[in-house]
Amino acid sequence: MTTSPPKLYWKTFVALAVLLAITWSVSYVDLGSFNLIFALGIAVAKAILIMLFFMHIRGSSRLLHFVAAAGVLWLLILLSLVLGDYMTR
Amino acid sequence: MNATPNATTTIVRHSGAYALDNYLTSGQGVKSWLLTTDHKRIGILYLWTILVFFLIAAVAAALMRIELLTPAGDLVTSETYNKLFTIHGVLMVWFFLIPSIPTVLGNFVIPMMIGARDVAFPRLNLFSWYLFVAAGALALWSLIHGGVDTGWTFYTPYSTTYANSHVISMAAGIFVAGFSSIITGINFIVTIHKMRAPGLRWFRLPLFIWALYATSLILVLATPVLAITLALMSVERLWGVGIFDPKLGGDPILFQHLFWFYSHPAVYIMILPGMGVISELITCFSRKRVFGYAWVGCSSMAIAVLGFVVWGHHMFVSSQSIYAGMIFSLLSFLVAVPSGIKVFNWTATLYKGSITFQTPMLYALGFIGLFTIGGLTGLCVATLAVDVHVHDTYFVIAHFHYIMVGGMVMAFMGGLHYWWPKITGRLYPEFWGKLAAMITFIGFNLTFFPQFLLGYLGMPRRYHAYPPEFQMLNVLSSAGASILGVGYMLPLIYFLWSLKRGRVAGPNPWRATGLEWQTGSPPPVHNFEGTPIVTASPYMYDAEADRELHMANA
Amino acid sequence: MDKFRLIPPQASTSAHQIDWLFIALVAIMLFFLISVFFPITWFAIKYRRGSNANRSNPSHGSNLIEISWTTLPVVLSVALFSWGAVAYYHIERPPPNALEVQIVGKQWMWKLQHAEGKREINELHVPLGQAVALTMTSQDVIHSFFVPAFRVKQDVVPGKYTSEWFKATQLGEYHIFCSQYCGTEHSGMIGRVVVMEPVAYQRWLTTGEAGESIVVSGRRLFLDRGCSGCHALNSKFHAPLLEGLFNKPVPLSNGETVKADQQFLRDSILLPGKQIAAGYDNIMPSYTGQLSEEEIMQLIAYLKSIADNRSPPPP
Amino acid sequence: MNAIATAVVAEQFDDIEQQHSAAKLGMWIFLATEVMFFGGLFLAYTVYRFTYGHVFALASRHLDDVFGGVNTAVLLFSSLLMALAVRAAELGRRKQLVRLLLATALFGVLFMTIKAFEYRKDFVEHLVPRFDFRWDGPDAANAELFFWIYFALTGLHAIHVTVGIALILVLALLASAGKFSQNFMPVEITGLYWHFVDIVWVFLFPLLYLAGHR
């Protein structure tokens, strides 16, 4: 596994900082329920960035990709089916 | 292991049969056991530990059955009865059913089946056992100080605001036991992925490995939710957090969602390893390759995944929305299909086999019979309209005991008898083994079949006093329980007897084809001399050849 | 009552439906049991070791068979699921003109109250052939109102109203059980349903201390507890008029609109700030802890009684 | 050199490569369990935000998002330092590894101190349930519920950060003794754990602090 140059890590950090600034400032604008979707979207983007570059998922085996996705997928199963109950009460 | 030679067991000191330098003789004294990182020894440590918890829970069950002989609750007070069924539930679920096959048979046999020297993280494996012992100590501490009377489901708001028993120490015990099984799950997944012998591709793995791989997936993905649920319940009981407290706007149904999100996959954690053992036993004792290998292997994975989306069938009458109930009911029907595939494939495996009926095979056939009844009655409780009537009655008790006791414990007994020669190098007494298997089968049916009738008649569960018209069936059930008790005590006796006086087993007493049978019994510390190479698919049995062999020396 | 029986008395309309569904399930179970046990015993005997059965070229799998015993169970599953779901849908929807009975579950007893005001403990008298709708809540832990003879069961959850209904079709007395574990005397929280002729039921209603009807006691509470102080035409406080409110859409201050059903009224009494009506500010004091569950039900019954007339009640 | 390398490979593994991939797979599975562990609390948050959305938005405005934002930046930067530390360990640069590890731990401690100040501010503003919780807006019960979930989530996260800092300091100690010259896997594993803790905060910040417009 070739070790990537420090510049790549710094670029990732800058991207994360920019995303943080965006989500923070957008929260001052009232977009109604769109606020939540936007905030979650940016959070997911930041999480993927961290996983790809800082946690070296990029270029690692397909198995690790699946394990990384499995945790989130199972959480979505829990969230969706429970909300399925609360929304249809 | 100094064997005293007598008439029946003349041990030829240097016979190839009994491997003298093995994992049992490689270290002596308590320290060699308490600090071992050998997966085989850790399996045995787990065997003794779960035996302790099984006996305590069995005593609780016996007391409950005696109590239910009479309609009036006269043997024990209602407070004690509530604590009895809670400790029976907690100890059986978390300290016997969930750990037994993975940590005892799995720990012992998985590395040998895939040709590895040990599990991926041996030190973590030992740490998992210490966590399990600490968890058991916490649970017993809570029991000694008065026990818990919330039921093994800990439903709020009773467990958080109204119960005045030792809920938090029991919840802490289960919390720690959860992490012990998470670590075992991680260990098995990494071992099966990374440490298979050369040539051992995924579709050449024995079905026991498939079953334990699927079980480990559930262990790893479901148990953390139990941990957070019990933590939240305990924090709410201590400081009145209010997440589940209706007065603060919390919702007790949310606790049920979180609890059953873990607890339904947990019942698949209990049954899947049993299915893995049965696949091994049926193929070995009918001398025939399993029918539909890929389908049986993939049905284990299908059960693991589908097991996560069906938990709502525990909450059909709990004021969950009827539409969510319908979604869960349909999904619960679909999760029964892979189990059906397995039973049909086992039946088809017997076709054109050369079937023998040693003790493991009796337990395997018993498993298929009882598990099929248990699984089919699962369809009744998955049907919305019928579950409204039978939910929380003895019908449900009979359903899950048919699967847990009729299925999982039978499979555990079958697996223990099957691998006993490999673990100890000695054979159990065949006659007593068969007798115990038959007594268990009869006792079990007499205990739990009447409970189906009781359930549909409407006797609620967790009642220590009941209307007189249910008495006759309850007496039948208690009678059966006494026979079942005998059925379980017999193996305890003759297994201990066989340690000293059992016939020497030799490397492969069943002439089985698994990798674990290619090395000595009891196996050396590193399982194999060199690293075994696997060239063929598992279960290369030949029924025709077996018949000639049998005819030759008959 | 205690001759040996395999199924409980079929004393309600839904009892027959559920028993038929259960018998169909048992039939399908027997079909699958036979299709597994018969081949096993046959193979075990025919292919036991040493028997001279033909064992040439054994097959190790055939996708056709596998697919067939996958699709058949799936088809059966969908069929059974839909039958169960349709029956469940009827069980969960009380008919409109059902007799109203309010039940409060309390640790280890059932307190029941008929619309006409008659109160009972652990007993429920109902007329034959008349649908009875139960509105239930709990004062402490989760209980579950279970009448095996009617095949009905519904958890009684604190903090919300749950409902179930039945129509008795057979006279007699039947068990009431609490089927959700609720503490020490869980097995003592039982009672009996008495199904009577409609005429006898009416006579029973009026005999004994026929307390004031729920609506009357609800109105008395409405005045005594100061509700009428604000919720009245001439009140100096700006509070919504409650006449004609029940089951009508209510626009809320955060823009949503909700139906003023029992749950909304209960929450408005206990947690007034949860859903504030549009155009009003949050000045209503919370009545949590000052009204018992029965009193809240009586107030709601009163609000229901004034749901249709627009004119405010005489002071 | 080869003799030392084989000493590093544990007996049950065939080679160092198998040992590395096993350790990484084991760690990623552990992180999946952590996702499900936090998942229970995220579910409670989601369900109660769905049922009491209005009050949750109000209550989250009482949280000071400057603290939250700065803390997010601090944790992101410490994640960067950790990634650089893992790179240094791979390249076998001992002194740089020790310096970066200490810097990461420093930013972790900075995060905790900011958190401590924030908790103190919440306490002063009577926002801590059970400790003289005061809420003048509509139904205090549901607002208290929000703050219970806030303290549960951030508290559990803070415990994970503390464990992370302790691990990093131990690593720094071992690294200065030159222990990771051949086998840098412990550094990589701790790095994965630290990045996971950062990801949890990346989700906590918008959900708790920015719930509903300012």
GROMACS .gro file of N, CA and C in nm, chain D residues 41 60 171 191:
model
   12
  999LEU      N    1  -2.894   0.535   2.016
  999LEU     CA    2  -2.921   0.672   2.061
  999LEU      C    3  -2.967   0.758   1.944
 1018SER      N    4  -3.277   2.321   2.062
 1018SER     CA    5  -3.141   2.318   2.006
 1018SER      C    6  -3.087   2.458   1.984
 1129LEU      N    7   0.047   0.496   2.276
 1129LEU     CA    8   0.119   0.472   2.149
 1129LEU      C    9   0.242   0.561   2.141
 1149GLY      N   10  -0.555   0.477   1.472
 1149GLY     CA   11  -0.596   0.583   1.378
 1149GLY      C   12  -0.737   0.561   1.330
   0.00000   0.00000   0.00000
